[in-house]
Every structure is written in structure tokens, then in C-alpha cells.
Coordinates of C-alpha atoms in Angstrom, one line a residue:
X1 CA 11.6 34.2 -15.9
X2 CA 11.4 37.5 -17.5
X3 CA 11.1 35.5 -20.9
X4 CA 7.6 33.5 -19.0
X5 CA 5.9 36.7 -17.8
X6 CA 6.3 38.3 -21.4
X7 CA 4.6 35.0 -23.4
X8 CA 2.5 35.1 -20.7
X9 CA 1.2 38.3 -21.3
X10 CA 0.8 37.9 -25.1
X11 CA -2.2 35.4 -24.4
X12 CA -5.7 36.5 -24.7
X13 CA -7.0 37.2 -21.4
X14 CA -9.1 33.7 -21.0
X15 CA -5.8 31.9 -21.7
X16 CA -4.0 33.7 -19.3
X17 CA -7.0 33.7 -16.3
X18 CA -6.5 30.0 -16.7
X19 CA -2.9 29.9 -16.8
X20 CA -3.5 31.9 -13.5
X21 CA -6.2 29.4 -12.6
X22 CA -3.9 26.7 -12.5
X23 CA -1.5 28.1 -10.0
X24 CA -4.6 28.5 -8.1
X25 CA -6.2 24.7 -8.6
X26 CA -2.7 23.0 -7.6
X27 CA -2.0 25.9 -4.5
X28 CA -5.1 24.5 -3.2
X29 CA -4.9 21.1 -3.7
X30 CA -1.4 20.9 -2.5
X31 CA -1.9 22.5 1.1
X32 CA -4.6 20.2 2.1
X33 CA -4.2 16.8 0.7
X34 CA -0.6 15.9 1.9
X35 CA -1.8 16.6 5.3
X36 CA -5.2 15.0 5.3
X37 CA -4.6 11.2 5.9
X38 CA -2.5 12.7 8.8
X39 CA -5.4 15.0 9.9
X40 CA -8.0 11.7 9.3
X41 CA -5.5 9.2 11.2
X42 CA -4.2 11.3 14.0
X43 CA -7.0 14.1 14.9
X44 CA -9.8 12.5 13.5
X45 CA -9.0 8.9 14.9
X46 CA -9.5 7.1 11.6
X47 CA -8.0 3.4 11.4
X48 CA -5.5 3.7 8.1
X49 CA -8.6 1.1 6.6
X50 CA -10.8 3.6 6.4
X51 CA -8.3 6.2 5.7
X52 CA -7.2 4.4 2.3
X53 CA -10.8 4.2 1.5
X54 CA -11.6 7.7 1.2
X55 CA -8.2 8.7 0.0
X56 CA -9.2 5.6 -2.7
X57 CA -12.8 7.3 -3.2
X58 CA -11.2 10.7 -4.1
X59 CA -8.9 9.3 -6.7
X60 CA -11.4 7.3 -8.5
X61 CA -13.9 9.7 -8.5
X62 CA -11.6 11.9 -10.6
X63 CA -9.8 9.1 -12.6
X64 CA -12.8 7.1 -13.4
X65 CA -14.6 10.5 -14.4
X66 CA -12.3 12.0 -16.7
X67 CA -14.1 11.3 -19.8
X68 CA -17.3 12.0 -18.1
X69 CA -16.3 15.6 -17.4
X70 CA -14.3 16.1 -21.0
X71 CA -17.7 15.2 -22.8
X72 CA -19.8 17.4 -20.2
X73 CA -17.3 20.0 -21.6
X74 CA -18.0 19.3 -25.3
X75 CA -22.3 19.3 -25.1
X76 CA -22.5 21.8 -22.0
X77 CA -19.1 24.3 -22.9
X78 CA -15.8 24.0 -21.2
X79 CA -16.8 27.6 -19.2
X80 CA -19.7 26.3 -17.2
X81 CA -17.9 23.0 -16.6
X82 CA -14.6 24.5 -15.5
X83 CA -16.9 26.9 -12.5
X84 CA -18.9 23.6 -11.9
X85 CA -15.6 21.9 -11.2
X86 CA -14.1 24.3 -8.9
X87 CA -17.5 25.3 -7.0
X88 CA -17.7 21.6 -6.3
X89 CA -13.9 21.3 -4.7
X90 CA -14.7 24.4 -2.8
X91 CA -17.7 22.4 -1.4
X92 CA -15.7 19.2 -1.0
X93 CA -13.0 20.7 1.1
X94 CA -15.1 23.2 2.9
X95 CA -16.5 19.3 4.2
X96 CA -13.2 18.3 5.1
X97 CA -13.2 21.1 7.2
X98 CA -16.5 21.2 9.0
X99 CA -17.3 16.9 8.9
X100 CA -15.7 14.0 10.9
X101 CA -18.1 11.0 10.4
X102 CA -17.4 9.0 7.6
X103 CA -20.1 9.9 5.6
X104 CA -19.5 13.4 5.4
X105 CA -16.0 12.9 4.8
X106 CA -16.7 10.3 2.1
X107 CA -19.2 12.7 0.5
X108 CA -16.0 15.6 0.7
X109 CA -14.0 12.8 -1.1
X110 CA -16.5 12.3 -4.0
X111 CA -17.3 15.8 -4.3
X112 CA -13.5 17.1 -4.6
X113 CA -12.5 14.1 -7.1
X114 CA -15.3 15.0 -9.5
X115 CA -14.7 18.1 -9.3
X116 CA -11.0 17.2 -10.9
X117 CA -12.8 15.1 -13.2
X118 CA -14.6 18.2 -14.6
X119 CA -12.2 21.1 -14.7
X120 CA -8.8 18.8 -15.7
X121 CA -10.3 17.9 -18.9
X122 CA -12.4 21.0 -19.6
X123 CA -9.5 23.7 -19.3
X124 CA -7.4 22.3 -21.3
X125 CA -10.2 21.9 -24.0
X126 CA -10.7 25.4 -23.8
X127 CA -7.4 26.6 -23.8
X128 CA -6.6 24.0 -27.1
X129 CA -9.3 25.9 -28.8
X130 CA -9.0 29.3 -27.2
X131 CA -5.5 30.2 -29.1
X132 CA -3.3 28.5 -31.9
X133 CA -0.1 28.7 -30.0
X134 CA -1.0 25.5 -28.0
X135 CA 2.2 24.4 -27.5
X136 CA 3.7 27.8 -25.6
X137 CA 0.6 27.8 -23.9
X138 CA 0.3 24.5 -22.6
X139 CA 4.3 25.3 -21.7
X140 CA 3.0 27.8 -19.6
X141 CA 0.7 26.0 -18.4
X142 CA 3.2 23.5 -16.4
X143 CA 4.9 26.2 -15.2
X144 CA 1.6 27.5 -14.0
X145 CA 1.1 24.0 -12.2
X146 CA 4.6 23.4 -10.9
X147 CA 4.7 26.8 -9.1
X148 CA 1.1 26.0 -7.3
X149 CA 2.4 22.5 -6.1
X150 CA 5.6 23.5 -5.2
X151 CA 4.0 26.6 -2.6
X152 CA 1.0 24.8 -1.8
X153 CA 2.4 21.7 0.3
X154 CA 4.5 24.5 2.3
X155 CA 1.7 27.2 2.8
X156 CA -0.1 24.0 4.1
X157 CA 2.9 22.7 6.4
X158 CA 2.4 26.1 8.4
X159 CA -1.2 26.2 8.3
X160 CA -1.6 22.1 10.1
X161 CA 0.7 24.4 13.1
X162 CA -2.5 25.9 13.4
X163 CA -5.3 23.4 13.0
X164 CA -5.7 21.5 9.5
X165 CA -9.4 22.9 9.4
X166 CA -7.8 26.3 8.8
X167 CA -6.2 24.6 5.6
X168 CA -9.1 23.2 4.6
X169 CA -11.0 26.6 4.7
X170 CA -8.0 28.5 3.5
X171 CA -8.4 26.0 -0.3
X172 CA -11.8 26.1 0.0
X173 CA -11.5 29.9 -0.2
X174 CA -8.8 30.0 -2.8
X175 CA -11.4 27.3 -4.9
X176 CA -14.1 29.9 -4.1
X177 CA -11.9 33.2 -5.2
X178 CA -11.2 31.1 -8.5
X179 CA -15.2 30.2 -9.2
X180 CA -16.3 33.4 -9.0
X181 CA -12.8 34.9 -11.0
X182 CA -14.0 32.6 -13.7
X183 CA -18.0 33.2 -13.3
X184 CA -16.8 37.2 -13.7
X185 CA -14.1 37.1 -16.3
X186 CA -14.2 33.8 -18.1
X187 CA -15.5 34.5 -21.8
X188 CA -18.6 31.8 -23.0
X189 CA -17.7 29.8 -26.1
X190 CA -20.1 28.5 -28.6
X191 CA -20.6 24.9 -28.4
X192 CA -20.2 23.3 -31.6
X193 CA -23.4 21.3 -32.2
X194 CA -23.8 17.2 -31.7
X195 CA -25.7 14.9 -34.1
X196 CA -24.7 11.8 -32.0
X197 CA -25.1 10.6 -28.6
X198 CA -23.0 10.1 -26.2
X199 CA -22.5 6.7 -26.3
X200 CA -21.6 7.2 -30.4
X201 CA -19.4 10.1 -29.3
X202 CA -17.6 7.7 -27.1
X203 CA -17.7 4.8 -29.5
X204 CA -16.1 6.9 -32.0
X205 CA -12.9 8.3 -29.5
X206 CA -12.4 4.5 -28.8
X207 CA -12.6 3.4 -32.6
X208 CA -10.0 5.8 -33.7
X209 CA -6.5 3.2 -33.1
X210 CA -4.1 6.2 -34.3
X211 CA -5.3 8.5 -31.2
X212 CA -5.1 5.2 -29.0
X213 CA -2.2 4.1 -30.1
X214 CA -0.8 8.0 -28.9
X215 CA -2.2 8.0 -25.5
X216 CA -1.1 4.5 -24.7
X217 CA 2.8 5.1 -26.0
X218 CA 2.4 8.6 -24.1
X219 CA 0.7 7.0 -21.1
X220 CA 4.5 6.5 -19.6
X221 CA 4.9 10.3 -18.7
X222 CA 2.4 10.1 -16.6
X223 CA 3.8 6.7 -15.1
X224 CA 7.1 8.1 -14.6
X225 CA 6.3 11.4 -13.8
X226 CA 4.2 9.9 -10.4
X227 CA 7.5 8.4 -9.5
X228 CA 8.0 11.8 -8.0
X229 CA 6.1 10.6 -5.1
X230 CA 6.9 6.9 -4.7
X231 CA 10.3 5.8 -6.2
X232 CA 12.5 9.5 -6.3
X233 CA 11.1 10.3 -2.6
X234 CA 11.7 6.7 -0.7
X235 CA 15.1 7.4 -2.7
X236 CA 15.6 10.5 -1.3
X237 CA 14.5 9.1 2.2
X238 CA 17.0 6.4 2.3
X239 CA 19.7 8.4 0.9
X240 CA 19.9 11.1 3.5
X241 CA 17.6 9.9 6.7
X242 CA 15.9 12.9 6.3
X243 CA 12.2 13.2 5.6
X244 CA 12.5 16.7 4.7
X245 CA 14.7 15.1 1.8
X246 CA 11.5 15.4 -0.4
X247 CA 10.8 18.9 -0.3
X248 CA 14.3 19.5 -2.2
X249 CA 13.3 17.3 -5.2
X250 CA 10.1 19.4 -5.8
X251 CA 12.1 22.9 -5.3
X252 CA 14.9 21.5 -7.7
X253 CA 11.8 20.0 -10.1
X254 CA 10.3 23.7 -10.2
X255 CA 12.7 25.8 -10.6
X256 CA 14.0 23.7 -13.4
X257 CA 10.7 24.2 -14.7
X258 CA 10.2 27.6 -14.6
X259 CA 13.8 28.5 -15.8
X260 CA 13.8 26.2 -18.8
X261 CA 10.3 25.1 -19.6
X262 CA 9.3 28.2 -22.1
X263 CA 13.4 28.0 -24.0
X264 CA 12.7 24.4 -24.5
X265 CA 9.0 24.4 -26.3
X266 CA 10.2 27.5 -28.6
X267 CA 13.3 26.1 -29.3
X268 CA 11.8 22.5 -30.1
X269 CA 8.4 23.9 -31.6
X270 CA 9.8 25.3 -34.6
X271 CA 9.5 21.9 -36.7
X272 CA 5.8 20.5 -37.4
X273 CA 7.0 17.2 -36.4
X274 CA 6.3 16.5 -32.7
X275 CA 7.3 13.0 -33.0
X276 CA 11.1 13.7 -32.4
X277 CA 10.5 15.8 -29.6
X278 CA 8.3 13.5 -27.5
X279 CA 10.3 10.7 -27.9
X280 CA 13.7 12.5 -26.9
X281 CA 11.6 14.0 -24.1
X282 CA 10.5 10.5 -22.6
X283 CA 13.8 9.1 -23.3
X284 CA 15.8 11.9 -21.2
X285 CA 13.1 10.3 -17.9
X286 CA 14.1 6.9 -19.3
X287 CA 17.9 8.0 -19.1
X288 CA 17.5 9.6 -15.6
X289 CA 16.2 6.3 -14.0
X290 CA 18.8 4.8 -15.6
X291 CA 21.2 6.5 -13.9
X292 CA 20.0 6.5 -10.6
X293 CA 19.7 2.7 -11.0
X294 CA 23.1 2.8 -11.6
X295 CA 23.6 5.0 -8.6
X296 CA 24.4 2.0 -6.2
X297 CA 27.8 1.4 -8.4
X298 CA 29.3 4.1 -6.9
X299 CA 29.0 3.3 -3.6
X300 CA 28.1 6.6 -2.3
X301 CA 27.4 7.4 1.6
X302 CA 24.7 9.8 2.8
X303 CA 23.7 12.2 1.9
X304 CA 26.2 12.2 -0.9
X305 CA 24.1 9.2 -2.0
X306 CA 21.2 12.4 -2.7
X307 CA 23.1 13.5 -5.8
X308 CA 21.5 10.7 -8.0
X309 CA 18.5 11.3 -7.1
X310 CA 18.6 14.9 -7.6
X311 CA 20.3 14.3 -11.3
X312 CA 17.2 12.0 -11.9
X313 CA 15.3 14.6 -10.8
X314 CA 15.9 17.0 -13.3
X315 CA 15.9 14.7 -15.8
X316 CA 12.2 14.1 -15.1
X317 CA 11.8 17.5 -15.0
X318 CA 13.8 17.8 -18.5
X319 CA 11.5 15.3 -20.3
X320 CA 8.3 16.0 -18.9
X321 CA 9.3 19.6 -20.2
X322 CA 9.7 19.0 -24.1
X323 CA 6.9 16.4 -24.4
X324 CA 4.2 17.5 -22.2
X325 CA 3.3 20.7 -23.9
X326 CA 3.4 19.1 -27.5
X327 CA 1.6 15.6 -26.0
X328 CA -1.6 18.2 -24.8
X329 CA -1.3 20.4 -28.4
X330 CA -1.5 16.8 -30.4
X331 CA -4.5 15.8 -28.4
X332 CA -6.7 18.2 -29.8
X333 CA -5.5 17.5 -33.4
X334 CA -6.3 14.2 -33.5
X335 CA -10.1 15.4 -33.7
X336 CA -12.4 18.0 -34.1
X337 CA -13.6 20.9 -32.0
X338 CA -16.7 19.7 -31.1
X339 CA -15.1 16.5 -29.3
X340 CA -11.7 18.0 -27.5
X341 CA -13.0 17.4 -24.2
X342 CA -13.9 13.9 -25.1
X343 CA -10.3 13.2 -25.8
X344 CA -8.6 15.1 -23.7
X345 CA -10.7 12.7 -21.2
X346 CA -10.2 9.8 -22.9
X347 CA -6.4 10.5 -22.4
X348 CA -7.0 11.4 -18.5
X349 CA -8.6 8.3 -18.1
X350 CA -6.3 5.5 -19.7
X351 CA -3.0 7.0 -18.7
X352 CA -4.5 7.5 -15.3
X353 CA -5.1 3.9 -15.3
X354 CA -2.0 2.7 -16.4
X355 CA -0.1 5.4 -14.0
X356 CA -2.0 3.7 -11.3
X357 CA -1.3 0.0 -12.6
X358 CA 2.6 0.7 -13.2
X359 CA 2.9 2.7 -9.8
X360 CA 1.4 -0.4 -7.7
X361 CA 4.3 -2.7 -9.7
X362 CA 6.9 -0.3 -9.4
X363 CA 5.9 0.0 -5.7
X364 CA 6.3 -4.0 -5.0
X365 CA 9.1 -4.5 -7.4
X366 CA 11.2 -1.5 -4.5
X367 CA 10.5 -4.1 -1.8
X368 CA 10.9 -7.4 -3.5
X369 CA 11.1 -10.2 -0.7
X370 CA 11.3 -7.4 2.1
X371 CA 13.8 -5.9 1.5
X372 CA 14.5 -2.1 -0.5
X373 CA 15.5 -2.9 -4.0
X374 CA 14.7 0.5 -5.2
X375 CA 17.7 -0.1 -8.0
X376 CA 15.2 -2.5 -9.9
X377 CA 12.4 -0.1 -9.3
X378 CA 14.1 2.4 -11.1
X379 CA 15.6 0.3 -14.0
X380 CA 11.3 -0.4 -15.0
X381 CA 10.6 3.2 -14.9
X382 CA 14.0 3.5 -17.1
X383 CA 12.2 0.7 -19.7
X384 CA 9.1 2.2 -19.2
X385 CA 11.0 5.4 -20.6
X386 CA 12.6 4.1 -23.2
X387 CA 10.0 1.7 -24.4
X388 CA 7.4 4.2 -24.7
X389 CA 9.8 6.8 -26.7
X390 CA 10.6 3.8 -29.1
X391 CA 7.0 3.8 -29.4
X392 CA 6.3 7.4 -30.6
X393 CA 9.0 7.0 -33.0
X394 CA 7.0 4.2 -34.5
X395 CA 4.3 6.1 -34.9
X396 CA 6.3 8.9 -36.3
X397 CA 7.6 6.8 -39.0
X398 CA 4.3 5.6 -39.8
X399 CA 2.6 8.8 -40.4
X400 CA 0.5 8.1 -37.4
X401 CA 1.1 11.7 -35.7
X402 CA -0.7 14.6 -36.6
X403 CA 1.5 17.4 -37.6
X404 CA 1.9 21.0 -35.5
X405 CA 0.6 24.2 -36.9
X406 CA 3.6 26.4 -37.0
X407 CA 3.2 30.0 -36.1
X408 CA 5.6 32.4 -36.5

């Protein structure tokens, strides 16, 4: 830790307020939506219809945005779009707080998934061009983001003991704090000037097959890394009995994270090529649902049977640790400055789509005629693994990868 807090304080203030921002955007998030299809269901009185549809609303309102709110960030500037996006999600959840007809909370859906699909895309454009150490930064970054999600679901657990409109006020306050932080603090950026629309601008991100061909062999890590939710916590469920099973695999996730994600992008960033690295990283999540597809071999009995699933764990963790910081620092490379947002959406928006796609299979594929066959589950996220860090390699070998700058 002591290593984190002194890169951290190297950056230049902007990088470091968003680093801080982060925390902030995943604190939020993390206390209220766990607990809001309960809140719509139980309190509200909701059929689980009508539930899925707004929950459905909010995620494609920020998938299907992405690229929307990257190229907002390129022609408008990353600052204004990153305060838009959070003054939005404070509006969106202060609505979850105050509204209970549909409409409202349908409008509190929209409004907090577009409000992802501006500031996702935006800070990370601004962070690419605010400092030339991308990769530390972007290290920092997920450990930023991993401590946020890992206090926010249990800051929200005892706020719901209250009443679930006190978490929704509470992140629509911490969304509010971080609006006007950024409004105060947040240095403007010149915005590179555009000679094309944005049609042409869009045109042009989809015409260019090397950066394509990236975010489709990269997609996986975001595939595997939603297993987190769906295949590593029914595992944990069914291995112990326990529902609070799941709350160890995001404490073990984080402070893996935070004790090894900073070593691992020095250590690997010293070589231009990124190739090697992102393919060893998504082979190490390929090798960890390998194993615990392999777990039911051993015959284990609760909740010994947990012990796969926390070594898979950390193997996720591992992998999503030496590619993701170097995945975000290529992005940017792959273009210029006046279109990082662009494709840093573009990127959002097809490996959100595939995430979603290779979740739903992976979902029916762990209850195959009824009955839990979470074994085969995991053996496609191990292929999705391996096939996608077979894929990077390709493209290193081919020259398709751009190559790192290298400070010292």
C-alpha cells in the first residue's frame, strides 16, 4: 500500500482528483444498486416484470451510449462531460429516492445509465491525455475502483437497516460532493479541433480493423471479469449454503488488488511490447476457470468446496491486474488526441455487448436441462480466456499492436 499512496501522489493533481473520483463513482454506485431491485420488489411492490425492465433501461442507457458520451468528450472536452455525467447520476438516484411510479423510476433509470455513458468514457480520455505514465495511472485507477466497490455494497447493506431512501440520498450526495469537487478543482483542456462530422468521426473508428481487431480479442476481460457476479458467486453459493459467501470473493478480489496491482504494471511495463503481457494476463483468468472446472475432481464437501472458487478468484483478480492497465494505455494509441473519447467508447460499447452476449450463454450453459452444471460454465469462460489471449498474440506477431512509451 505504502508503494500506491506514493505513485499516487506523483500524479498531477487532475490525475489524482480522478483517481479519487473513481473511489467515489463506484462507492456510490455500489451502495444503492445491489439493493434496489430488492427495494423495487419488496417496498415498492414491483412485479420482477417490471423490475427487470428498469434494471434493463439503466444498463442500456449506459452500454448503448458509450460512444455517444466518448465523442461528447472529444467536440465538447472530457471536463464538462465528466460534471455532466455525475450531476446527472446525482439526479437519477436522488429519483430513486423521492419516486415510486414507474415513470419516475424509469426516468431515474435513464438518467443514472447516461450518466455512466458520459463520465466512463470521458475520464479515462482525459486521464490518457492528462500524463504519459498511462499505464501506472490506469493501475491506479483499478485500485481506485476496486476499493469503492468493495465498501460501497457494505456501507449500503447498513444503510437498507434504515430505509433504502437514505442510500439513495446518501450516493446522491457523494455524486453531488464529486460534481462540484470537479466543477472547483478539475483543470479545462483544450479541445483539439474537428474537420469532420460525427458520423465521419464514427465511420473512421469503425474503419480502422487493427483497433477492432484489439477490442474484440480484448472484449473477453470484460466477459470474464462479469463472471464475478454470475458464475464465481452461484459457485460460491453452492459451495458453502451461505449467501454471505459472495462478500468474501470481492474482499479477497480487492485486497489482491490493492496489494499487487501497482508491483505488477511496473514490473511488466518496462518493455514497449504490451502484447505479452495482455495475453499472459487473460490467460492466468483462462487458467483460473480452468481450475475451478476441474474443482469437482476432487470431490470436496462444503465449505471446503469454497477453496476453488476463491483460487479462481484471485486468478481473475491476477489477470485483470496485468492487462487492464496496458488494454486502457493502448486504446489511446491507436489514435489521435482529438478522437480518444471516440475509442475509448467504441471499446465500452462492443465489449459491453459481447460481456452481455457471453454472460446470457454462460448463464444457460450453468443450468443446462435444469439442473447446475456450473463445471461447463466455467470451462467457456476458461476458452473464452485462452482464446482471446491466443488472439492478442496474433496480433502481436503481426505488428498489429501499437507499442508503449517507456518512461523512466
Amino acid at each position: 500500500m505504502s508503494g500506491t499512496l506514493t505513485s499516487f501522489r506523483t500524479f498531477p493533481l487532475a490525475v489524482r482528483l480522478l483517481l479519487i473520483n473513481q473511489f467515489g463513482v463506484n462507492l456510490g454506485f455500489y451502495l444503492l444498486i445491489p439493493y434496489l431491485a430488492t427495494y423495487l420488489t419488496d417496498d415498492i411492490g414491483l412485479s420482477l416484470a417490471v423490475v427487470g425492465v428498469i434494471l434493463g433501461v439503466r444498463n442500456l442507457a449506459q452500454q448503448g451510449l458509450f460512444l455517444l458520451g466518448g465523442t461528447a468528450a472529444d467536440r465538447l472536452g472530457a471536463r464538462g462531460v465528466i460534471i455532466a455525467g455525475c450531476g446527472l447520476r446525482t439526479v437519477g438516484f436522488g429519483l430513486f429516492a423521492l419516486g415510486e411510479s414507474v415513470p419516475v423510476l424509469l426516468a431515474a433509470a435513464v438518467l443514472s445509465g447516461l450518466a455512466g455513458a458520459l463520465f466512463n468514457p470521458a475520464v479515462r480520455a482525459y486521464i490518457a491525455v492528462a500524463t504519459d505514465r498511462r499505464a501506472e495511472a490506469f493501475a491506479l485507477f483499478n485500485v481506485f475502483a476496486q476499493a469503492g466497490a468493495l465498501a460501497g455494497p457494505a456501507l449500503g447493506a447498513v444503510l437498507v437497516f434504515v430505509d433504502f431512501r437514505v442510500s439513495a440520498l446518501v450516493a446522491a450526495g457523494i455524486f453531488a460532493l464529486l460534481t462540484l469537487a470537479q466543477a472547483a478543482v478539475l483543470p479545462g483542456r483544450a479541445v483539439p479541433p474537428q474537420q469532420r462530422s460525427v458520423p465521419a468521426q464514427w465511420s473512421a473508428c469503425l474503419r480502422d480493423r487493427r483497433f477492432l481487431a484489439f477490442t474484440l480479442a480484448l472484449s473477453g476481460m470484460f466477459a470474464l471479469q462479469n463472471q464475478l457476479y454470475l458464475v464465481l458467486a452461484v459457485a460460491a453459493q453452492r459451495a458453502t449454503g451461505w449467501a454471505s459467501a459472495v462478500a468474501a470473493l470481492f474482499a479477497v478480489s480487492t485486497a489482491v488488488t490493492l496489494a499487487g496491482q501497482v508491483p505488477i504494471t511496473r514490473r511488466l511495463g518496462a518493455r514497449p511490447e504490451r502484447g505479452p503481457a495482455l495475453a499472459l494476463g487473460m490467460a492466468v483468468m483462462g487458467a483460473g476457470f480452468a481450475l475451478l472446472g476441474a474443482a469437482p475432481l476432487l470431490g470436496l464437501s462444503p465449505p471446503l468446496a469454497l477453496i476453488p472458487v476463491l483460487v479462481t478468484t484471485v486468478f481473475l483478480a491476477v489477470g485483470i491486474m496485468i492487462a487492464q492497465p496496458f488494454v486502457y494505455e493502448l486504446i489511446p494509441a491507436f489514435t489521435t488526441e482529438s478522437d480518444t473519447g471516440t475509442y475509448f467508447g467504441m471499446f465500452y460499447l462492443v465489449s459491453g455487448v459481447v460481456a452481455a452476449v457471453s454472460t446470457a450463454a454462460v448463464g444457460a450453459l450453468g443450468e443446462l436441462g435444469g439442473r447446475p452444471t456450473g463445471w461447463i460454465a466455467a470451462l467457456v469462460c476458461a476458452g473464452i480466456g485462452f482464446g482471446c489471449a491466443a488472439a492478442v498474440l496474433l496480433l502481436h506477431r503481426f505488428g498489429a499492436l501499437p507499442r508503449a512509451e517507456v518512461t523512466a
